[in-house]
């Protein structure tokens, strides 16, 4: 198993609301369709912050999702205060 956690910050609550809607309606379904994607969660961690947790069956599967990650970052950029912070690694579940 392999997990990627992405942290995002937004200028305002309204920006965070719009970003979470975009994640729910468009971006998460695309990422969940990647071969080897196990699950994905978008969490609101504060009024102007969020965290996305993506779980894959392997690092190779997570790397296949990288092409979508670039598109997602570009689509989210208008809402975010800066580039998202991404942490990933092998899961020991």
XYZ file of C-alpha atoms in Angstrom:
93
model
C 0.000 0.000 0.000
C 1.065 3.554 -0.722
C -0.468 6.774 0.612
C -0.293 10.356 -0.623
C -1.495 13.253 1.552
C -1.993 16.692 0.017
C -2.539 19.826 2.136
C -4.135 22.963 0.694
C -4.848 26.458 1.982
C -7.319 29.003 0.607
C -7.755 32.773 0.736
C -11.305 32.628 2.036
C -14.030 30.269 3.215
C -15.826 30.832 -0.114
C -12.685 29.735 -2.015
C -12.397 26.666 0.195
C -16.075 25.840 -0.414
C -15.600 26.079 -4.200
C -12.413 24.013 -4.086
C -14.097 21.266 -2.067
C -16.986 21.204 -4.566
C -14.522 20.867 -7.455
C -12.780 18.021 -5.651
C -16.017 16.188 -4.907
C -17.679 16.622 -8.294
C -14.758 16.304 -10.698
C -11.264 15.634 -9.427
C -11.783 12.825 -6.910
C -13.844 10.669 -9.315
C -11.063 10.938 -11.929
C -8.408 9.951 -9.401
C -10.491 7.070 -8.043
C -10.675 5.661 -11.592
C -6.879 5.210 -11.786
C -5.907 1.534 -11.819
C -4.659 0.636 -8.343
C -6.390 3.522 -6.544
C -7.922 2.058 -3.389
C -9.661 5.062 -1.856
C -9.509 8.811 -1.577
C -10.850 11.242 1.004
C -11.129 15.036 0.933
C -11.258 16.531 4.417
C -11.951 20.090 5.471
C -9.382 20.697 8.211
C -10.307 24.312 8.931
C -12.297 27.183 7.510
C -9.621 27.837 4.869
C -7.698 24.547 4.742
C -8.116 21.009 3.472
C -6.361 17.686 3.216
C -6.750 14.961 0.593
C -5.704 11.413 1.485
C -5.220 9.027 -1.438
C -4.504 5.325 -0.924
C -3.057 3.168 -3.705
C -2.157 -0.497 -3.911
C 1.482 0.384 -4.772
C 3.879 3.235 -5.449
C 3.583 2.424 -9.154
C -0.171 3.047 -8.993
C 0.415 6.383 -7.259
C 2.891 7.309 -9.989
C 0.253 6.513 -12.648
C -1.963 9.096 -10.932
C 0.748 11.758 -11.270
C -0.531 12.819 -14.698
C -3.870 13.686 -13.092
C -2.201 15.350 -10.123
C -0.761 18.072 -12.367
C -4.179 18.768 -13.882
C -5.769 18.845 -10.433
C -3.190 21.275 -9.071
C -3.763 23.585 -12.055
C -7.549 23.529 -11.627
C -7.255 24.168 -7.868
C -4.630 26.933 -8.206
C -7.189 29.756 -8.511
C -8.511 28.922 -5.028
C -5.266 28.177 -3.182
C -2.954 30.562 -1.380
C 0.147 28.728 -2.645
C 1.332 25.412 -4.080
C -0.084 22.453 -2.111
C 2.189 20.517 0.240
C 2.375 16.835 -0.706
C 3.679 14.010 1.474
C 3.705 10.417 0.322
C 5.172 7.065 1.201
C 4.669 3.374 1.837
C 1.727 2.532 4.089
C 2.035 0.040 6.902
C -1.577 -0.839 7.599
